[in-house]
PDB file of C-alpha atoms in Angstrom:
ATOM      1  CA  GLY H 579      63.236  59.692 -87.134  1.00  0.00           C
ATOM      2  CA  GLU H 580      60.307  62.031 -86.916  1.00  0.00           C
ATOM      3  CA  ASN H 581      60.204  64.810 -84.288  1.00  0.00           C
ATOM      4  CA  VAL H 582      56.751  65.864 -83.114  1.00  0.00           C
ATOM      5  CA  GLU H 583      56.250  68.880 -80.869  1.00  0.00           C
ATOM      6  CA  GLN H 584      52.900  69.720 -79.301  1.00  0.00           C
ATOM      7  CA  HIS H 585      51.805  72.992 -77.682  1.00  0.00           C
ATOM      8  CA  PRO H 586      50.547  74.038 -75.268  1.00  0.00           C
ATOM      9  CA  SER H 587      51.076  71.368 -72.629  1.00  0.00           C
ATOM     10  CA  THR H 588      48.132  72.682 -70.602  1.00  0.00           C
ATOM     11  CA  LEU H 589      45.130  74.727 -71.672  1.00  0.00           C
ATOM     12  CA  SER H 590      42.212  76.099 -69.670  1.00  0.00           C
ATOM     13  CA  VAL H 591      39.180  77.621 -71.375  1.00  0.00           C
ATOM     14  CA  GLN H 592      35.758  78.772 -70.304  1.00  0.00           C
ATOM     15  CA  GLU H 593      32.845  76.632 -71.363  1.00  0.00           C
ATOM     16  CA  GLY H 594      31.649  77.759 -74.769  1.00  0.00           C
ATOM     17  CA  ASP H 595      35.006  79.158 -75.837  1.00  0.00           C
ATOM     18  CA  SER H 596      37.259  77.619 -78.481  1.00  0.00           C
ATOM     19  CA  ALA H 597      40.430  75.622 -77.884  1.00  0.00           C
ATOM     20  CA  VAL H 598      43.336  75.238 -80.297  1.00  0.00           C
ATOM     21  CA  ILE H 599      46.214  72.786 -79.981  1.00  0.00           C
ATOM     22  CA  LYS H 600      49.110  72.804 -82.406  1.00  0.00           C
ATOM     23  CA  CYS H 601      51.650  70.203 -83.459  1.00  0.00           C
ATOM     24  CA  THR H 602      54.715  70.497 -85.634  1.00  0.00           C
ATOM     25  CA  TYR H 603      56.609  67.689 -87.303  1.00  0.00           C
ATOM     26  CA  SER H 604      59.908  67.339 -89.089  1.00  0.00           C
ATOM     27  CA  ASP H 605      59.565  64.751 -91.878  1.00  0.00           C
ATOM     28  CA  SER H 606      57.903  66.258 -94.938  1.00  0.00           C
ATOM     29  CA  ALA H 607      57.105  62.732 -96.208  1.00  0.00           C
ATOM     30  CA  SER H 608      54.789  61.979 -93.248  1.00  0.00           C
ATOM     31  CA  ASN H 609      51.289  61.467 -94.550  1.00  0.00           C
ATOM     32  CA  TYR H 610      48.768  60.669 -91.817  1.00  0.00           C
ATOM     33  CA  PHE H 611      47.956  62.875 -88.828  1.00  0.00           C
ATOM     34  CA  PRO H 612      45.486  61.620 -86.197  1.00  0.00           C
ATOM     35  CA  TRP H 613      44.359  63.230 -82.960  1.00  0.00           C
ATOM     36  CA  TYR H 614      43.550  61.145 -79.900  1.00  0.00           C
ATOM     37  CA  LYS H 615      41.630  62.026 -76.755  1.00  0.00           C
ATOM     38  CA  GLN H 616      42.475  60.315 -73.492  1.00  0.00           C
ATOM     39  CA  GLU H 617      40.202  60.748 -70.504  1.00  0.00           C
ATOM     40  CA  LEU H 618      41.587  60.138 -67.051  1.00  0.00           C
ATOM     41  CA  GLY H 619      42.303  56.441 -66.517  1.00  0.00           C
ATOM     42  CA  LYS H 620      41.091  55.495 -69.982  1.00  0.00           C
ATOM     43  CA  ARG H 621      42.661  54.446 -73.249  1.00  0.00           C
ATOM     44  CA  PRO H 622      43.362  56.931 -76.083  1.00  0.00           C
ATOM     45  CA  GLN H 623      40.577  57.166 -78.645  1.00  0.00           C
ATOM     46  CA  LEU H 624      40.676  58.707 -82.097  1.00  0.00           C
ATOM     47  CA  ILE H 625      38.634  61.885 -82.439  1.00  0.00           C
ATOM     48  CA  ILE H 626      39.666  63.078 -85.881  1.00  0.00           C
ATOM     49  CA  ASP H 627      42.381  62.467 -88.457  1.00  0.00           C
ATOM     50  CA  ILE H 628      43.642  64.007 -91.676  1.00  0.00           C
ATOM     51  CA  ARG H 629      45.769  62.824 -94.557  1.00  0.00           C
ATOM     52  CA  SER H 630      48.447  64.756 -96.371  1.00  0.00           C
ATOM     53  CA  ASN H 631      46.329  65.349 -99.475  1.00  0.00           C
ATOM     54  CA  VAL H 632      43.713  67.293 -97.499  1.00  0.00           C
ATOM     55  CA  GLY H 633      44.047  70.735 -95.903  1.00  0.00           C
ATOM     56  CA  GLU H 634      41.127  70.695 -93.494  1.00  0.00           C
ATOM     57  CA  LYS H 635      38.604  68.289 -92.050  1.00  0.00           C
ATOM     58  CA  LYS H 636      35.660  68.970 -89.787  1.00  0.00           C
ATOM     59  CA  ASP H 637      33.417  66.797 -87.650  1.00  0.00           C
ATOM     60  CA  GLN H 638      30.761  68.771 -85.766  1.00  0.00           C
ATOM     61  CA  ARG H 639      32.610  70.853 -83.131  1.00  0.00           C
ATOM     62  CA  ILE H 640      36.032  69.421 -83.971  1.00  0.00           C
ATOM     63  CA  ALA H 641      38.246  70.366 -86.889  1.00  0.00           C
ATOM     64  CA  VAL H 642      41.808  69.703 -87.941  1.00  0.00           C
ATOM     65  CA  THR H 643      43.889  71.830 -90.296  1.00  0.00           C
ATOM     66  CA  LEU H 644      47.109  70.786 -91.971  1.00  0.00           C
ATOM     67  CA  ASN H 645      49.803  73.051 -93.393  1.00  0.00           C
ATOM     68  CA  LYS H 646      52.217  70.778 -95.237  1.00  0.00           C
ATOM     69  CA  THR H 647      54.536  73.594 -96.253  1.00  0.00           C
ATOM     70  CA  ALA H 648      55.044  74.720 -92.681  1.00  0.00           C
ATOM     71  CA  LYS H 649      54.803  71.149 -91.358  1.00  0.00           C
ATOM     72  CA  HIS H 650      52.220  71.800 -88.723  1.00  0.00           C
ATOM     73  CA  PHE H 651      48.674  70.734 -87.992  1.00  0.00           C
ATOM     74  CA  SER H 652      46.173  71.953 -85.446  1.00  0.00           C
ATOM     75  CA  LEU H 653      43.139  70.698 -83.561  1.00  0.00           C
ATOM     76  CA  HIS H 654      40.279  73.147 -83.151  1.00  0.00           C
ATOM     77  CA  ILE H 655      37.448  72.526 -80.698  1.00  0.00           C
ATOM     78  CA  THR H 656      34.587  75.027 -80.782  1.00  0.00           C
ATOM     79  CA  GLU H 657      31.839  75.595 -78.212  1.00  0.00           C
ATOM     80  CA  THR H 658      33.780  73.630 -75.620  1.00  0.00           C
ATOM     81  CA  GLN H 659      31.911  71.611 -73.008  1.00  0.00           C
ATOM     82  CA  PRO H 660      33.080  70.194 -69.654  1.00  0.00           C
ATOM     83  CA  GLU H 661      33.166  66.699 -71.189  1.00  0.00           C
ATOM     84  CA  ASP H 662      35.872  67.935 -73.560  1.00  0.00           C
ATOM     85  CA  SER H 663      38.228  68.040 -70.558  1.00  0.00           C
ATOM     86  CA  ALA H 664      40.908  65.414 -71.251  1.00  0.00           C
ATOM     87  CA  VAL H 665      44.441  64.990 -72.548  1.00  0.00           C
ATOM     88  CA  TYR H 666      44.777  65.336 -76.297  1.00  0.00           C
ATOM     89  CA  PHE H 667      47.604  63.797 -78.300  1.00  0.00           C
ATOM     90  CA  CYS H 668      48.597  64.486 -81.864  1.00  0.00           C
ATOM     91  CA  ALA H 669      50.385  61.799 -83.840  1.00  0.00           C
ATOM     92  CA  VAL H 670      52.281  61.500 -87.093  1.00  0.00           C
ATOM     93  CA  ASN H 671      52.607  58.381 -89.224  1.00  0.00           C
ATOM     94  CA  SER H 672      55.695  58.013 -91.346  1.00  0.00           C
ATOM     95  CA  PRO H 673      55.172  56.608 -94.847  1.00  0.00           C
ATOM     96  CA  PRO H 674      55.931  52.960 -95.717  1.00  0.00           C
ATOM     97  CA  ASP H 675      59.338  53.629 -97.244  1.00  0.00           C
ATOM     98  CA  THR H 676      60.608  55.185 -94.012  1.00  0.00           C
ATOM     99  CA  GLY H 677      59.164  52.787 -91.481  1.00  0.00           C
ATOM    100  CA  ASN H 678      55.409  52.895 -90.855  1.00  0.00           C
ATOM    101  CA  GLN H 679      56.035  54.189 -87.363  1.00  0.00           C
ATOM    102  CA  PHE H 680      53.812  56.390 -85.267  1.00  0.00           C
ATOM    103  CA  TYR H 681      55.194  59.350 -83.378  1.00  0.00           C
ATOM    104  CA  PHE H 682      53.075  61.029 -80.716  1.00  0.00           C
ATOM    105  CA  GLY H 683      53.230  64.490 -79.247  1.00  0.00           C
ATOM    106  CA  THR H 684      53.655  64.873 -75.499  1.00  0.00           C
ATOM    107  CA  GLY H 685      50.017  65.762 -74.939  1.00  0.00           C
ATOM    108  CA  THR H 686      47.868  68.760 -74.015  1.00  0.00           C
ATOM    109  CA  SER H 687      45.789  68.675 -70.858  1.00  0.00           C
ATOM    110  CA  LEU H 688      42.600  70.607 -71.640  1.00  0.00           C
ATOM    111  CA  THR H 689      40.374  71.825 -68.834  1.00  0.00           C
ATOM    112  CA  VAL H 690      37.001  73.326 -69.665  1.00  0.00           C
ATOM    113  CA  ILE H 691      35.758  75.484 -66.814  1.00  0.00           C
ATOM    114  CA  PRO H 692      31.963  75.457 -66.411  1.00  0.00           C
TER     115      PRO H 692
ATOM    116  CA  GLU J1012      32.221  43.114 -79.935  1.00  0.00           C
ATOM    117  CA  ALA J1013      35.238  44.495 -81.796  1.00  0.00           C
ATOM    118  CA  GLN J1014      38.008  45.042 -79.306  1.00  0.00           C
ATOM    119  CA  VAL J1015      41.643  44.906 -78.277  1.00  0.00           C
ATOM    120  CA  THR J1016      42.340  43.065 -75.051  1.00  0.00           C
ATOM    121  CA  GLN J1017      45.429  43.062 -72.870  1.00  0.00           C
ATOM    122  CA  ASN J1018      46.410  40.951 -69.893  1.00  0.00           C
ATOM    123  CA  PRO J1019      47.264  41.465 -67.171  1.00  0.00           C
ATOM    124  CA  ARG J1020      45.839  44.916 -66.455  1.00  0.00           C
ATOM    125  CA  TYR J1021      48.104  45.421 -63.449  1.00  0.00           C
ATOM    126  CA  LEU J1022      51.405  43.763 -62.638  1.00  0.00           C
ATOM    127  CA  ILE J1023      53.963  44.273 -59.901  1.00  0.00           C
ATOM    128  CA  THR J1024      57.165  42.320 -60.349  1.00  0.00           C
ATOM    129  CA  VAL J1025      60.814  42.342 -59.381  1.00  0.00           C
ATOM    130  CA  THR J1026      63.923  43.144 -61.377  1.00  0.00           C
ATOM    131  CA  GLY J1027      65.028  40.322 -63.655  1.00  0.00           C
ATOM    132  CA  LYS J1028      61.874  38.204 -63.536  1.00  0.00           C
ATOM    133  CA  LYS J1029      60.739  37.529 -67.099  1.00  0.00           C
ATOM    134  CA  LEU J1030      57.201  38.531 -67.939  1.00  0.00           C
ATOM    135  CA  THR J1031      54.827  38.584 -70.888  1.00  0.00           C
ATOM    136  CA  VAL J1032      51.947  40.958 -71.524  1.00  0.00           C
ATOM    137  CA  THR J1033      49.445  39.541 -73.959  1.00  0.00           C
ATOM    138  CA  CYS J1034      47.541  41.487 -76.595  1.00  0.00           C
ATOM    139  CA  SER J1035      44.767  40.183 -78.785  1.00  0.00           C
ATOM    140  CA  GLN J1036      42.425  41.777 -81.350  1.00  0.00           C
ATOM    141  CA  ASN J1037      39.367  40.341 -83.036  1.00  0.00           C
ATOM    142  CA  MET J1038      39.089  42.820 -85.932  1.00  0.00           C
ATOM    143  CA  ASN J1039      41.374  41.042 -88.406  1.00  0.00           C
ATOM    144  CA  HIS J1040      43.735  44.004 -88.306  1.00  0.00           C
ATOM    145  CA  GLU J1041      47.079  43.828 -90.123  1.00  0.00           C
ATOM    146  CA  TYR J1042      48.942  46.430 -88.045  1.00  0.00           C
ATOM    147  CA  MET J1043      49.618  45.997 -84.345  1.00  0.00           C
ATOM    148  CA  SER J1044      51.762  48.055 -82.045  1.00  0.00           C
ATOM    149  CA  TRP J1045      52.992  48.451 -78.471  1.00  0.00           C
ATOM    150  CA  TYR J1046      53.401  51.799 -76.721  1.00  0.00           C
ATOM    151  CA  ARG J1047      54.558  52.914 -73.342  1.00  0.00           C
ATOM    152  CA  GLN J1048      53.121  56.026 -71.736  1.00  0.00           C
ATOM    153  CA  ASP J1049      55.106  58.008 -69.214  1.00  0.00           C
ATOM    154  CA  PRO J1050      54.205  61.393 -67.663  1.00  0.00           C
ATOM    155  CA  GLY J1051      55.365  64.269 -69.824  1.00  0.00           C
ATOM    156  CA  LEU J1052      56.584  61.974 -72.599  1.00  0.00           C
ATOM    157  CA  GLY J1053      53.349  61.053 -74.324  1.00  0.00           C
ATOM    158  CA  LEU J1054      53.087  57.709 -76.048  1.00  0.00           C
ATOM    159  CA  ARG J1055      56.249  56.164 -77.393  1.00  0.00           C
ATOM    160  CA  GLN J1056      56.193  53.265 -79.808  1.00  0.00           C
ATOM    161  CA  ILE J1057      58.130  50.199 -78.669  1.00  0.00           C
ATOM    162  CA  TYR J1058      57.562  47.718 -81.494  1.00  0.00           C
ATOM    163  CA  TYR J1059      55.098  47.335 -84.323  1.00  0.00           C
ATOM    164  CA  SER J1060      54.053  44.641 -86.743  1.00  0.00           C
ATOM    165  CA  MET J1061      52.770  45.064 -90.266  1.00  0.00           C
ATOM    166  CA  ASN J1062      51.592  41.451 -90.519  1.00  0.00           C
ATOM    167  CA  VAL J1063      52.239  37.911 -89.328  1.00  0.00           C
ATOM    168  CA  GLU J1064      55.955  37.203 -88.825  1.00  0.00           C
ATOM    169  CA  VAL J1065      56.834  40.853 -89.597  1.00  0.00           C
ATOM    170  CA  THR J1066      57.968  42.982 -86.654  1.00  0.00           C
ATOM    171  CA  ASP J1067      59.964  46.197 -86.488  1.00  0.00           C
ATOM    172  CA  LYS J1068      61.517  48.368 -83.811  1.00  0.00           C
ATOM    173  CA  GLY J1069      59.837  51.576 -82.801  1.00  0.00           C
ATOM    174  CA  ASP J1070      61.422  54.443 -80.942  1.00  0.00           C
ATOM    175  CA  VAL J1071      62.171  52.678 -77.645  1.00  0.00           C
ATOM    176  CA  PRO J1072      62.718  48.939 -78.288  1.00  0.00           C
ATOM    177  CA  GLU J1073      65.575  48.325 -75.830  1.00  0.00           C
ATOM    178  CA  GLY J1074      64.711  45.697 -73.225  1.00  0.00           C
ATOM    179  CA  TYR J1075      61.625  44.432 -75.060  1.00  0.00           C
ATOM    180  CA  LYS J1076      60.799  41.622 -77.454  1.00  0.00           C
ATOM    181  CA  VAL J1077      57.688  40.859 -79.463  1.00  0.00           C
ATOM    182  CA  SER J1078      56.398  38.127 -81.709  1.00  0.00           C
ATOM    183  CA  ARG J1079      53.580  37.878 -84.269  1.00  0.00           C
ATOM    184  CA  LYS J1080      52.937  34.213 -84.900  1.00  0.00           C
ATOM    185  CA  GLU J1081      49.211  34.735 -85.433  1.00  0.00           C
ATOM    186  CA  LYS J1082      47.392  37.715 -86.857  1.00  0.00           C
ATOM    187  CA  ARG J1083      45.299  38.335 -83.760  1.00  0.00           C
ATOM    188  CA  ASN J1084      48.039  38.121 -81.098  1.00  0.00           C
ATOM    189  CA  PHE J1085      51.020  40.366 -80.410  1.00  0.00           C
ATOM    190  CA  PRO J1086      52.635  39.628 -77.034  1.00  0.00           C
ATOM    191  CA  LEU J1087      55.178  41.931 -75.407  1.00  0.00           C
ATOM    192  CA  ILE J1088      58.017  40.167 -73.624  1.00  0.00           C
ATOM    193  CA  LEU J1089      60.344  41.637 -71.021  1.00  0.00           C
ATOM    194  CA  GLU J1090      63.156  39.119 -70.620  1.00  0.00           C
ATOM    195  CA  SER J1091      64.814  40.876 -67.681  1.00  0.00           C
ATOM    196  CA  PRO J1092      62.656  43.767 -66.462  1.00  0.00           C
ATOM    197  CA  SER J1093      64.300  46.745 -64.822  1.00  0.00           C
ATOM    198  CA  PRO J1094      62.789  49.596 -62.750  1.00  0.00           C
ATOM    199  CA  ASN J1095      63.026  52.003 -65.717  1.00  0.00           C
ATOM    200  CA  GLN J1096      60.459  49.850 -67.484  1.00  0.00           C
ATOM    201  CA  THR J1097      57.857  50.789 -64.895  1.00  0.00           C
ATOM    202  CA  SER J1098      55.185  52.379 -67.058  1.00  0.00           C
ATOM    203  CA  LEU J1099      51.693  52.191 -68.522  1.00  0.00           C
ATOM    204  CA  TYR J1100      51.675  49.996 -71.612  1.00  0.00           C
ATOM    205  CA  PHE J1101      49.135  50.083 -74.430  1.00  0.00           C
ATOM    206  CA  CYS J1102      48.644  47.672 -77.273  1.00  0.00           C
ATOM    207  CA  ALA J1103      46.922  48.988 -80.389  1.00  0.00           C
ATOM    208  CA  SER J1104      45.762  47.653 -83.716  1.00  0.00           C
ATOM    209  CA  SER J1105      44.583  49.083 -87.024  1.00  0.00           C
ATOM    210  CA  LEU J1106      43.498  47.851 -90.399  1.00  0.00           C
ATOM    211  CA  TRP J1107      46.805  49.076 -91.848  1.00  0.00           C
ATOM    212  CA  SER J1108      49.482  51.462 -90.670  1.00  0.00           C
ATOM    213  CA  GLY J1109      47.961  54.731 -91.887  1.00  0.00           C
ATOM    214  CA  ASN J1110      44.606  54.169 -90.276  1.00  0.00           C
ATOM    215  CA  GLU J1111      42.751  54.621 -86.990  1.00  0.00           C
ATOM    216  CA  GLN J1112      44.401  52.716 -84.171  1.00  0.00           C
ATOM    217  CA  PHE J1113      42.230  50.988 -81.572  1.00  0.00           C
ATOM    218  CA  PHE J1114      43.870  50.808 -78.186  1.00  0.00           C
ATOM    219  CA  GLY J1115      43.648  48.154 -75.540  1.00  0.00           C
ATOM    220  CA  PRO J1116      42.746  49.078 -71.939  1.00  0.00           C
ATOM    221  CA  GLY J1117      46.373  49.361 -70.840  1.00  0.00           C
ATOM    222  CA  THR J1118      48.665  47.422 -68.520  1.00  0.00           C
ATOM    223  CA  ARG J1119      50.183  49.197 -65.552  1.00  0.00           C
ATOM    224  CA  LEU J1120      53.553  47.602 -64.840  1.00  0.00           C
ATOM    225  CA  THR J1121      55.667  48.247 -61.767  1.00  0.00           C
ATOM    226  CA  VAL J1122      59.168  46.779 -61.571  1.00  0.00           C
ATOM    227  CA  LEU J1123      60.693  46.861 -58.092  1.00  0.00           C
TER     228      LEU J1123
END
């Protein structure tokens, strides 16, 4: 099956700085890469996603980049705010012919210091 | 309101006592899934379903069963719970597999 690694496991940044979280995966056929944000005691919620035919996607302060050759994708948060503090999970979806499964990273706990 | 619901939200039980956690969605989604979340391990997929009467094992299916008799419901069954199944469980649904998943509120299960 797929192997997803996420780094770093914890990240502290000053308010206004940028934060970058990186994930690597093993199956070159994987084709959908979402990022989820989970606030304390809440359910995960999608913040941005990217498909394998796209290299970069941006939504206001959040962007995701995908390098298919190197099999890694990254979440970029600019101008961080205290409300960005949460745990962030990357995920990888395997294509239909290998199972339609989702594999999640182990999470990054982001703290934005005011 | 479009949503995924789970019940119960909290459950304390004893080893070997069969239990069912229900999951329901009202968005007419094809794909439904169960995850368990444990500290340091992220979310791990237990079972998923592409459509009615179609279920498949995820990464950690041992000790669990599911069924998909109706499109909206996807119950998780623990026939003989053990303490290592103590965890936070999330149900999720999406239009199809490669699409945004909507998560339920979670069920915190403790097996003594």
